[in-house]
Tab-separated table of C-alpha atoms and ligand atoms in Angstrom:
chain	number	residue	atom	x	y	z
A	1	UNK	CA	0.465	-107.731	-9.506
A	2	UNK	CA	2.595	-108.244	-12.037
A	3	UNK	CA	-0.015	-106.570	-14.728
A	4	UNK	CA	0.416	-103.556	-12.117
A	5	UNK	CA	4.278	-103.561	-12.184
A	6	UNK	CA	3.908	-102.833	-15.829
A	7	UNK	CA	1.474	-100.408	-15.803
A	8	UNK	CA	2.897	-98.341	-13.214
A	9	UNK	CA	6.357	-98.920	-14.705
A	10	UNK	CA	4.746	-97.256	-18.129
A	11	UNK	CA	3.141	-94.638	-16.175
A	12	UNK	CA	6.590	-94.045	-15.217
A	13	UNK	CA	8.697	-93.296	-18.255
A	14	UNK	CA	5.545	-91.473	-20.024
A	15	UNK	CA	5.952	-88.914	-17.084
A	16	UNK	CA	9.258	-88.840	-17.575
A	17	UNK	CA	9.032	-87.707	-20.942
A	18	UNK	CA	6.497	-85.431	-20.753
A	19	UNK	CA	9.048	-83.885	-18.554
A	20	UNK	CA	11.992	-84.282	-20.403
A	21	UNK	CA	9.823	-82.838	-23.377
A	22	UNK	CA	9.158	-79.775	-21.118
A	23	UNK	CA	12.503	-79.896	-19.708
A	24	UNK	CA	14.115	-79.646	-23.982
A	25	UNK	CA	11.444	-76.715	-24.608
A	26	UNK	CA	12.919	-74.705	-21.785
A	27	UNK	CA	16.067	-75.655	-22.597
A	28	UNK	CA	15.613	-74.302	-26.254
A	29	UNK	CA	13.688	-71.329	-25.257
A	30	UNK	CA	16.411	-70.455	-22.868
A	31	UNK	CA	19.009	-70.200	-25.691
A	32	UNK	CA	17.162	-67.276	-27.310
A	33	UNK	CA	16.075	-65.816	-24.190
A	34	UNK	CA	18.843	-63.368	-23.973
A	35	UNK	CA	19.000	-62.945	-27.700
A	36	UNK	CA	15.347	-61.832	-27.707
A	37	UNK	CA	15.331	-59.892	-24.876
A	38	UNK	CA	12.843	-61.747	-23.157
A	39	UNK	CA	14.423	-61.122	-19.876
A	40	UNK	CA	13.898	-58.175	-17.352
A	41	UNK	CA	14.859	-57.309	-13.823
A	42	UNK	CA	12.036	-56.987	-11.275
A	43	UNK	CA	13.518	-55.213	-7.850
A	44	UNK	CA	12.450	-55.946	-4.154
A	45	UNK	CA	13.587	-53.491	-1.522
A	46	UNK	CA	15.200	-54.240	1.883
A	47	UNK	CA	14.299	-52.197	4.561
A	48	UNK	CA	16.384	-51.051	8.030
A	49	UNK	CA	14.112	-52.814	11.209
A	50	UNK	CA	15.034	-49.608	13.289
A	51	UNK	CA	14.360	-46.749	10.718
A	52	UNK	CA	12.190	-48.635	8.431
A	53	UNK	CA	14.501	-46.401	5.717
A	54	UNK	CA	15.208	-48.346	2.099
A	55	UNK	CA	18.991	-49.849	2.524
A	56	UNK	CA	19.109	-51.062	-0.795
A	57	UNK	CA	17.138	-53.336	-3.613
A	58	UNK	CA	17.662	-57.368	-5.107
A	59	UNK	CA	17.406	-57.423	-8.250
A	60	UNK	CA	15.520	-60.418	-9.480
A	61	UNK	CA	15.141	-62.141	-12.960
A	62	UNK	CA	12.225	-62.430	-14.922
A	63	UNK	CA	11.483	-64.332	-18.162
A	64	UNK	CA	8.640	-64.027	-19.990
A	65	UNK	CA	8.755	-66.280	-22.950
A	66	UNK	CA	6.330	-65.166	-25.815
A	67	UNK	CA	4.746	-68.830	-25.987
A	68	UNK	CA	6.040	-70.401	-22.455
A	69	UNK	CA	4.712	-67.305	-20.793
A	70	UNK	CA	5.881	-66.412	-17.708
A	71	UNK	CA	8.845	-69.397	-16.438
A	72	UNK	CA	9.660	-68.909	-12.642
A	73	UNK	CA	13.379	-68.235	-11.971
A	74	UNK	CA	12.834	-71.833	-9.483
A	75	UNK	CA	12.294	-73.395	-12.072
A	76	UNK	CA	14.536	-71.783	-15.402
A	77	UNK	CA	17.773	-70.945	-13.358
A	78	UNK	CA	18.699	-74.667	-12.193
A	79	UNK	CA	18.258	-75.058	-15.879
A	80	UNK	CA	20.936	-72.549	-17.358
A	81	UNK	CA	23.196	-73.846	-14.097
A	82	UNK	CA	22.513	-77.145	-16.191
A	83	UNK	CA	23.045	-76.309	-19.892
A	84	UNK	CA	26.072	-74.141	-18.991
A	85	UNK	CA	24.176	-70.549	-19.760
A	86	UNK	CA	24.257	-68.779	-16.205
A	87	UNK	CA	27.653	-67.452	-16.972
A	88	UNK	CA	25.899	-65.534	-20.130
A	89	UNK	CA	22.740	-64.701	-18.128
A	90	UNK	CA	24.746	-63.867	-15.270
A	91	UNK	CA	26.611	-61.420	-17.034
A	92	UNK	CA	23.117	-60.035	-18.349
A	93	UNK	CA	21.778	-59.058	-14.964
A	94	UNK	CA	25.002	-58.072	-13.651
A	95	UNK	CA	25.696	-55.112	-16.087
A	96	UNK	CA	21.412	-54.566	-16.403
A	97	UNK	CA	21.090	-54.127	-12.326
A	98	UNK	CA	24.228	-51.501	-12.287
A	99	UNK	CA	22.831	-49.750	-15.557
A	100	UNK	CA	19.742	-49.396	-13.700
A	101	UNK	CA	21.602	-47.892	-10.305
A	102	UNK	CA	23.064	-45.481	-12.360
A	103	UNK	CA	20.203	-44.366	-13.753
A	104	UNK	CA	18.693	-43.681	-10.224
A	105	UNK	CA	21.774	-41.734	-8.979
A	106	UNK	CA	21.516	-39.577	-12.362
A	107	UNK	CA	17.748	-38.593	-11.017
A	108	UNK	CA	18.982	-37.632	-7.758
A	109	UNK	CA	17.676	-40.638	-5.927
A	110	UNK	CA	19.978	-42.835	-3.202
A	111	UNK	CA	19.033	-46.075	-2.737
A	112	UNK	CA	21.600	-47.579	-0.885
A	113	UNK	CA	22.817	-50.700	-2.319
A	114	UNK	CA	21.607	-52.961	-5.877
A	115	UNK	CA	22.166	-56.501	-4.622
A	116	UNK	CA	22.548	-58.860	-7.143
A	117	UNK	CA	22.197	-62.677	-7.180
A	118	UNK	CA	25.366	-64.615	-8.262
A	119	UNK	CA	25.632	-68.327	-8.684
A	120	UNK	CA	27.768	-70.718	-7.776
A	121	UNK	CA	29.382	-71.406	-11.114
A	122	UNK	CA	29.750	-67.468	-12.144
A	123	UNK	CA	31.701	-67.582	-8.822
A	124	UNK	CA	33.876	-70.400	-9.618
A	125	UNK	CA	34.815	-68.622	-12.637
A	126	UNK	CA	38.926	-67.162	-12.477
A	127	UNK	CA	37.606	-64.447	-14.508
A	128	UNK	CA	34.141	-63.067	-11.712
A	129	UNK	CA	36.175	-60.497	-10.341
A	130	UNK	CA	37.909	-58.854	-13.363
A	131	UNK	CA	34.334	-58.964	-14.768
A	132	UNK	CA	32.822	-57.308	-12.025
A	133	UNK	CA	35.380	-54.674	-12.305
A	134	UNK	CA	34.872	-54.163	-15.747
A	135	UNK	CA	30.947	-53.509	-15.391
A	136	UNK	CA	31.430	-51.405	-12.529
A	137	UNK	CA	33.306	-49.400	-14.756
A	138	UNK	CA	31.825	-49.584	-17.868
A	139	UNK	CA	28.354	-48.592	-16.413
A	140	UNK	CA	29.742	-45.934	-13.846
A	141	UNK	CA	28.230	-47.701	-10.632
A	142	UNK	CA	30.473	-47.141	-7.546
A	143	UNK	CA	31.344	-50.382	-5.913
A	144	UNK	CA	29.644	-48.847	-2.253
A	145	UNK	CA	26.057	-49.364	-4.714
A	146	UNK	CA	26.894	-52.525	-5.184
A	147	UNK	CA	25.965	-55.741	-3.088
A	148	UNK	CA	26.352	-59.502	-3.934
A	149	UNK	CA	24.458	-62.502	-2.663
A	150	UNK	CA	26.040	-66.051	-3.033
A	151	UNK	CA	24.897	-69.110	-1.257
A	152	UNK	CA	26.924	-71.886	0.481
A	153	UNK	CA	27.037	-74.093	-2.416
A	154	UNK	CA	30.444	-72.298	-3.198
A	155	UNK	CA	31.598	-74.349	-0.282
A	156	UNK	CA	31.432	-77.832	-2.255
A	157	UNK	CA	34.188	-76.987	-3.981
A	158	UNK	CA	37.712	-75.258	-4.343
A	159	UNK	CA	36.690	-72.647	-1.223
A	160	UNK	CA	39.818	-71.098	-0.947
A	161	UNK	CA	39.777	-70.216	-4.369
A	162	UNK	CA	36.524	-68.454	-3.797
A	163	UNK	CA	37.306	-67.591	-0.529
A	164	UNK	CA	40.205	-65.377	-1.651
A	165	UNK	CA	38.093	-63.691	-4.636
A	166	UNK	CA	35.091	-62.707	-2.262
A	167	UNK	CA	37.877	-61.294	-0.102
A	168	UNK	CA	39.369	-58.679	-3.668
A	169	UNK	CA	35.449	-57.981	-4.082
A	170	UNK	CA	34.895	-56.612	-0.529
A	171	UNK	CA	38.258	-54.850	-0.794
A	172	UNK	CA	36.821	-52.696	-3.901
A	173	UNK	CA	33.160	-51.750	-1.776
A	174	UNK	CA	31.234	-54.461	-2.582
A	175	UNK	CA	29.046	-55.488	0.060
A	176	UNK	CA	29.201	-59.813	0.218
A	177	UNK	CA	25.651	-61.514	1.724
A	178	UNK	CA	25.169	-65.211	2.242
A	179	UNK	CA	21.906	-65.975	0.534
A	180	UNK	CA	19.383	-68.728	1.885
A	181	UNK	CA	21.535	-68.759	5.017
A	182	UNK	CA	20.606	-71.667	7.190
A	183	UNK	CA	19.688	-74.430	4.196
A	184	UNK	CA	23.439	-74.644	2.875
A	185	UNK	CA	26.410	-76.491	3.601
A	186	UNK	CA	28.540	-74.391	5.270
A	187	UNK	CA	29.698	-75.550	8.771
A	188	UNK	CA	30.159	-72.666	11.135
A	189	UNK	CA	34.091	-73.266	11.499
A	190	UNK	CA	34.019	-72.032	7.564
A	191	UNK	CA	31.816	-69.046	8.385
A	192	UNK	CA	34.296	-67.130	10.230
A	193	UNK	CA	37.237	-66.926	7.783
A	194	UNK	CA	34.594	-65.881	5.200
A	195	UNK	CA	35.164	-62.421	3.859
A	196	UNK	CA	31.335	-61.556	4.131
A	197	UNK	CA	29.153	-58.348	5.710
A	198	UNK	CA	25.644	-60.214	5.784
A	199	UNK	CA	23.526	-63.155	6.663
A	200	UNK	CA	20.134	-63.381	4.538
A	201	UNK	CA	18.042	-65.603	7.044
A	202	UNK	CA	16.310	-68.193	4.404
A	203	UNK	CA	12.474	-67.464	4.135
A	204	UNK	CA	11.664	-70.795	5.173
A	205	UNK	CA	12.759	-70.083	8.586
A	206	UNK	CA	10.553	-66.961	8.464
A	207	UNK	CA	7.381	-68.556	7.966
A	208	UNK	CA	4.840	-69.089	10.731
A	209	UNK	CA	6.912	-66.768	13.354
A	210	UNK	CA	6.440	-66.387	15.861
A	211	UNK	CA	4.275	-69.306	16.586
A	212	UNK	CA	6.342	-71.927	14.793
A	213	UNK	CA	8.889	-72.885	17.640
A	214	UNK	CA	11.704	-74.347	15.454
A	215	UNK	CA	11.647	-71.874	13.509
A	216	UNK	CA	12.019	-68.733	16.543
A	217	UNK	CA	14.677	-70.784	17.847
A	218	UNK	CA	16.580	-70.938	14.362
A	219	UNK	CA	16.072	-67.128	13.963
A	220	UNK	CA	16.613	-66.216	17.457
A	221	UNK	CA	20.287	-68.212	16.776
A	222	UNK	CA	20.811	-67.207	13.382
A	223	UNK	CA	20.615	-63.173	14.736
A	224	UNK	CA	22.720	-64.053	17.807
A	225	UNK	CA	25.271	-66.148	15.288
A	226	UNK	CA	25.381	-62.714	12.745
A	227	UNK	CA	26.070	-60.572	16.488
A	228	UNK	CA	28.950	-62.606	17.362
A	229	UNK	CA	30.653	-62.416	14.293
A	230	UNK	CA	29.787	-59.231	13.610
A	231	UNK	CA	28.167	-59.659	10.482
A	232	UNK	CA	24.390	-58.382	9.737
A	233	UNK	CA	21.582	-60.398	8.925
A	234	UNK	CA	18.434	-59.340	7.134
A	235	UNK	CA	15.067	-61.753	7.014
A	236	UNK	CA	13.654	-62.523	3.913
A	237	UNK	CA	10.202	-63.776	2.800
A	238	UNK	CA	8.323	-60.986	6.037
A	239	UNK	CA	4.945	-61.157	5.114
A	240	UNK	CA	3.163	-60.000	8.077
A	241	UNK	CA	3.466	-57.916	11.305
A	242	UNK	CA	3.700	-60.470	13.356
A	243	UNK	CA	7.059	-61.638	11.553
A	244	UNK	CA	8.312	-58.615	11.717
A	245	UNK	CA	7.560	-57.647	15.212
A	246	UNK	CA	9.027	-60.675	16.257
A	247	UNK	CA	12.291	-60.207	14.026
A	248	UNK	CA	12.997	-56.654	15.366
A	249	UNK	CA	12.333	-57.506	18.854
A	250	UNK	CA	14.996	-59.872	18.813
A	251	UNK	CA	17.639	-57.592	17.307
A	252	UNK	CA	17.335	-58.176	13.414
A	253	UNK	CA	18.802	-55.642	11.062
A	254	UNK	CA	16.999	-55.562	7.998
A	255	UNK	CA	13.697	-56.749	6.322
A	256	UNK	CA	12.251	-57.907	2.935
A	257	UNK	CA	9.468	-59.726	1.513
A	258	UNK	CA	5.759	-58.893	0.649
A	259	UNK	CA	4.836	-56.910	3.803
A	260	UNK	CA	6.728	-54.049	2.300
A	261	UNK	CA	6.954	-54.364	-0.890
A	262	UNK	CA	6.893	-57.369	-3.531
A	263	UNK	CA	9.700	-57.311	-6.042
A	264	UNK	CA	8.513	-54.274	-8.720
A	265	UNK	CA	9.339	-52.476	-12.282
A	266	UNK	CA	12.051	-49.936	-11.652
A	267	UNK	CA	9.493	-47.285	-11.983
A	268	UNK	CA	6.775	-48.323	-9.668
A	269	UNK	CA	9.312	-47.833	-6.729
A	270	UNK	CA	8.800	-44.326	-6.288
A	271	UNK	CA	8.132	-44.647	-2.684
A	272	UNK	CA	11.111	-46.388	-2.112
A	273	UNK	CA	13.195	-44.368	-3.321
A	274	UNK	CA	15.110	-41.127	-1.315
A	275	UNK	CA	15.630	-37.794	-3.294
A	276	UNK	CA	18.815	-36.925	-2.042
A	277	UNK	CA	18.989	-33.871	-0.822
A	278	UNK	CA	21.747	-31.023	-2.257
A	279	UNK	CA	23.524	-28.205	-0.588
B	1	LIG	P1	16.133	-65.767	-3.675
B	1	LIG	O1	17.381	-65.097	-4.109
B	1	LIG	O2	16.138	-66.420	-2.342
B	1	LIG	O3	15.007	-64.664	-3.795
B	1	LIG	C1	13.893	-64.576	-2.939
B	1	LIG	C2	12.633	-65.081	-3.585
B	1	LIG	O4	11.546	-64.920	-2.669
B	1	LIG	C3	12.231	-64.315	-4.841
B	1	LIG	O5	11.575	-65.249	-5.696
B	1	LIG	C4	11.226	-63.310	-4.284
B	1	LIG	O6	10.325	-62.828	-5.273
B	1	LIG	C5	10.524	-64.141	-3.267
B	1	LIG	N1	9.924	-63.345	-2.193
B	1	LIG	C6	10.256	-62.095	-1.780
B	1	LIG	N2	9.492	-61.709	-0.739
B	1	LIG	C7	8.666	-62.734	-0.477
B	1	LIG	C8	7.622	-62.942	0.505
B	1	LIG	O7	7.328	-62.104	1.337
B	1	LIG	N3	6.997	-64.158	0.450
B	1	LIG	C9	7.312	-65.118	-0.444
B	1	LIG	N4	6.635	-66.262	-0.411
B	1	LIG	N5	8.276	-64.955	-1.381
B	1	LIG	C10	8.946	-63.777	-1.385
B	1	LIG	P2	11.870	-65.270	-7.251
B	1	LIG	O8	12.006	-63.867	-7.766
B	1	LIG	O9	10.854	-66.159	-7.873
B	1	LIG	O10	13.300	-65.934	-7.341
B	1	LIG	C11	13.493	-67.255	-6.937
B	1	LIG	C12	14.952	-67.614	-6.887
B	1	LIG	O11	15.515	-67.596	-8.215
B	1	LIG	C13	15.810	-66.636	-6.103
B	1	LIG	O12	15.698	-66.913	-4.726
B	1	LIG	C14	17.176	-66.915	-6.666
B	1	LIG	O13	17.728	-68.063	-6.064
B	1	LIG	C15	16.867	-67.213	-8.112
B	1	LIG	N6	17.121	-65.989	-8.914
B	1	LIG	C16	16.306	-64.965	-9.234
B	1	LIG	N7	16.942	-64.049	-10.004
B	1	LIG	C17	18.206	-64.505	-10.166
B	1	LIG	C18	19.373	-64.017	-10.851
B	1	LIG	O14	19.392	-62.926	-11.451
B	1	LIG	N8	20.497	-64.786	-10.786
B	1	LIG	C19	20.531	-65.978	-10.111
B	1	LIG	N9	21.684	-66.691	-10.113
B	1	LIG	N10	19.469	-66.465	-9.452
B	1	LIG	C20	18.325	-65.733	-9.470
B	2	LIG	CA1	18.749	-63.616	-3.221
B	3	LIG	CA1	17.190	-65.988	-0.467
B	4	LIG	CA1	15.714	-68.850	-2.191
């Protein structure tokens, strides 16, 4: 037994190296990321339930690293969180998403809205909403293009602080979503002096609908919850009709996820995209 206590014990710590090892390699590769452009922004659109028109697009991260390959965002962004870089990469895809609205507008197309993912930390900066400002307009974008998602894990700490920021962002346009609603920490008294437009029902709670019975009760609330405060919600992760169907026929707004349309290069989403029309 005790032969096995050791053994396992060194099985142990040579796993946790390997993964430390791993862990330093992304770490390193991370820090030239930026400077090597190995980044790019992938977009997914949402879709209205009713009209089935585009309402806007997330803009996602990629990174392929020239000998990592291809890192998931999962797996690289708790990283940066870690090694203090989101602010920097933040910043990146911030400016990089509205560059790429403004580029749409300039070939006639409306798209409704670029959401863009914001962490906790670039939120708990003083400085997120003068920066915002500044790339709005540095890059041209009008603040009604312009939609962030944030998740709960704001709430851990210093709220109000947030709280009151998120409130000078929706007063210049910007539309404010709760990301992976329904897996954070918010309690619900919090939820109502939010300054927010949006609930993004977490994909989890999408899976197996209709026949998964937790999960239609959770959506069925969630929707109800986004009616009674008067706040949208949008399903993430729709894969299949059946999803949908069932996510329409009980009064949600908007959809995303593979059914319509994985996340794609800026010019592959053609069909997404409206020409406007001029008078
Ligand atoms: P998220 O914000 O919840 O994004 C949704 C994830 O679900 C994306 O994964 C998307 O590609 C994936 N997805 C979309 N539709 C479907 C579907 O129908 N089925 C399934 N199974 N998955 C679907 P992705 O792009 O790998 O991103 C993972 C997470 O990484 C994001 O989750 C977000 O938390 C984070 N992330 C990505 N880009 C950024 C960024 O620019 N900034 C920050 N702070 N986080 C980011
Ligand atoms: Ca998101
Ligand atoms: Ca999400
Ligand atoms: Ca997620």
């Amino acid at each position: 037994a005790k032969q096995d206590g050791r053994n396992s014990y060194a099985f142990y710590t040579e796993s946790l190296t390997k993964e430390s090892i791993e862990h330093l390699k992304l770490q390193s590769a991370l820090h030239d990321a930026l400077d090597k452009q190995n980044f790019h922004l992938v977009y997914q659109p949402k879709l209205d339930f009713v009209t089935m028109q585009t309402t806007g697009f997330e803009a996602l991260l990629r990174w392929c690293d020239p000998v990592l390959g291809n890192v998931s965002p999962d797996k690289f962004i708790p990283i940066a969180e870690k090694i203090g870089l989101i602010n920097e990469i933040g910043s990146w895809v911030l400016k990089e998403a509205c560059q790429q609205g403004v580029k749409w507008i300039s070939q006639g197309k409306t798209f409704g809205r670029i959401a863009v993912n914001v962490a906790g930390q670039q939120l708990q900066r003083t400085s997120f909403v003068d920066e915002v400002k500044l790339v709005l307009e540095e890059t041209g974008l009008p603040a009604s293009a312009l939609e962030l998602e944030v998740t709960e894990s704001f709430m851990m700490s210093d709220p109000e602080v947030v709280i009151r920021d998120l409130q000078r962002l929706g007063e210049m346009g910007i539309e404010l979503s709760i990301d992976d609603f329904g897996t954070g920490y918010s309690s619900l008294s919090y939820l109502k002096k939010l300054p927010i437009h949006k609930l993004k029902l977490d994909q989890s709670f999408v899976k197996d609908l209709p026949l998964d019975l937790n999960n239609s009760a959770i959506a069925k609330a969630v929707i109800a919850l986004g009616q009674a405060l008067n706040l949208k919600v949008i399903a993430e992760g729709v894969e299949n009709e059946a999803q949908a169907a069932f996510l329409r026929d009980n009064g949600c707004h908007e959809a995303q996820g593979y059914l319509y349309s994985k996340p794609m290069l800026p010019e592959a989403l053609n069909d997404f995209l409206i020409d406007r029309v001029h008078y």
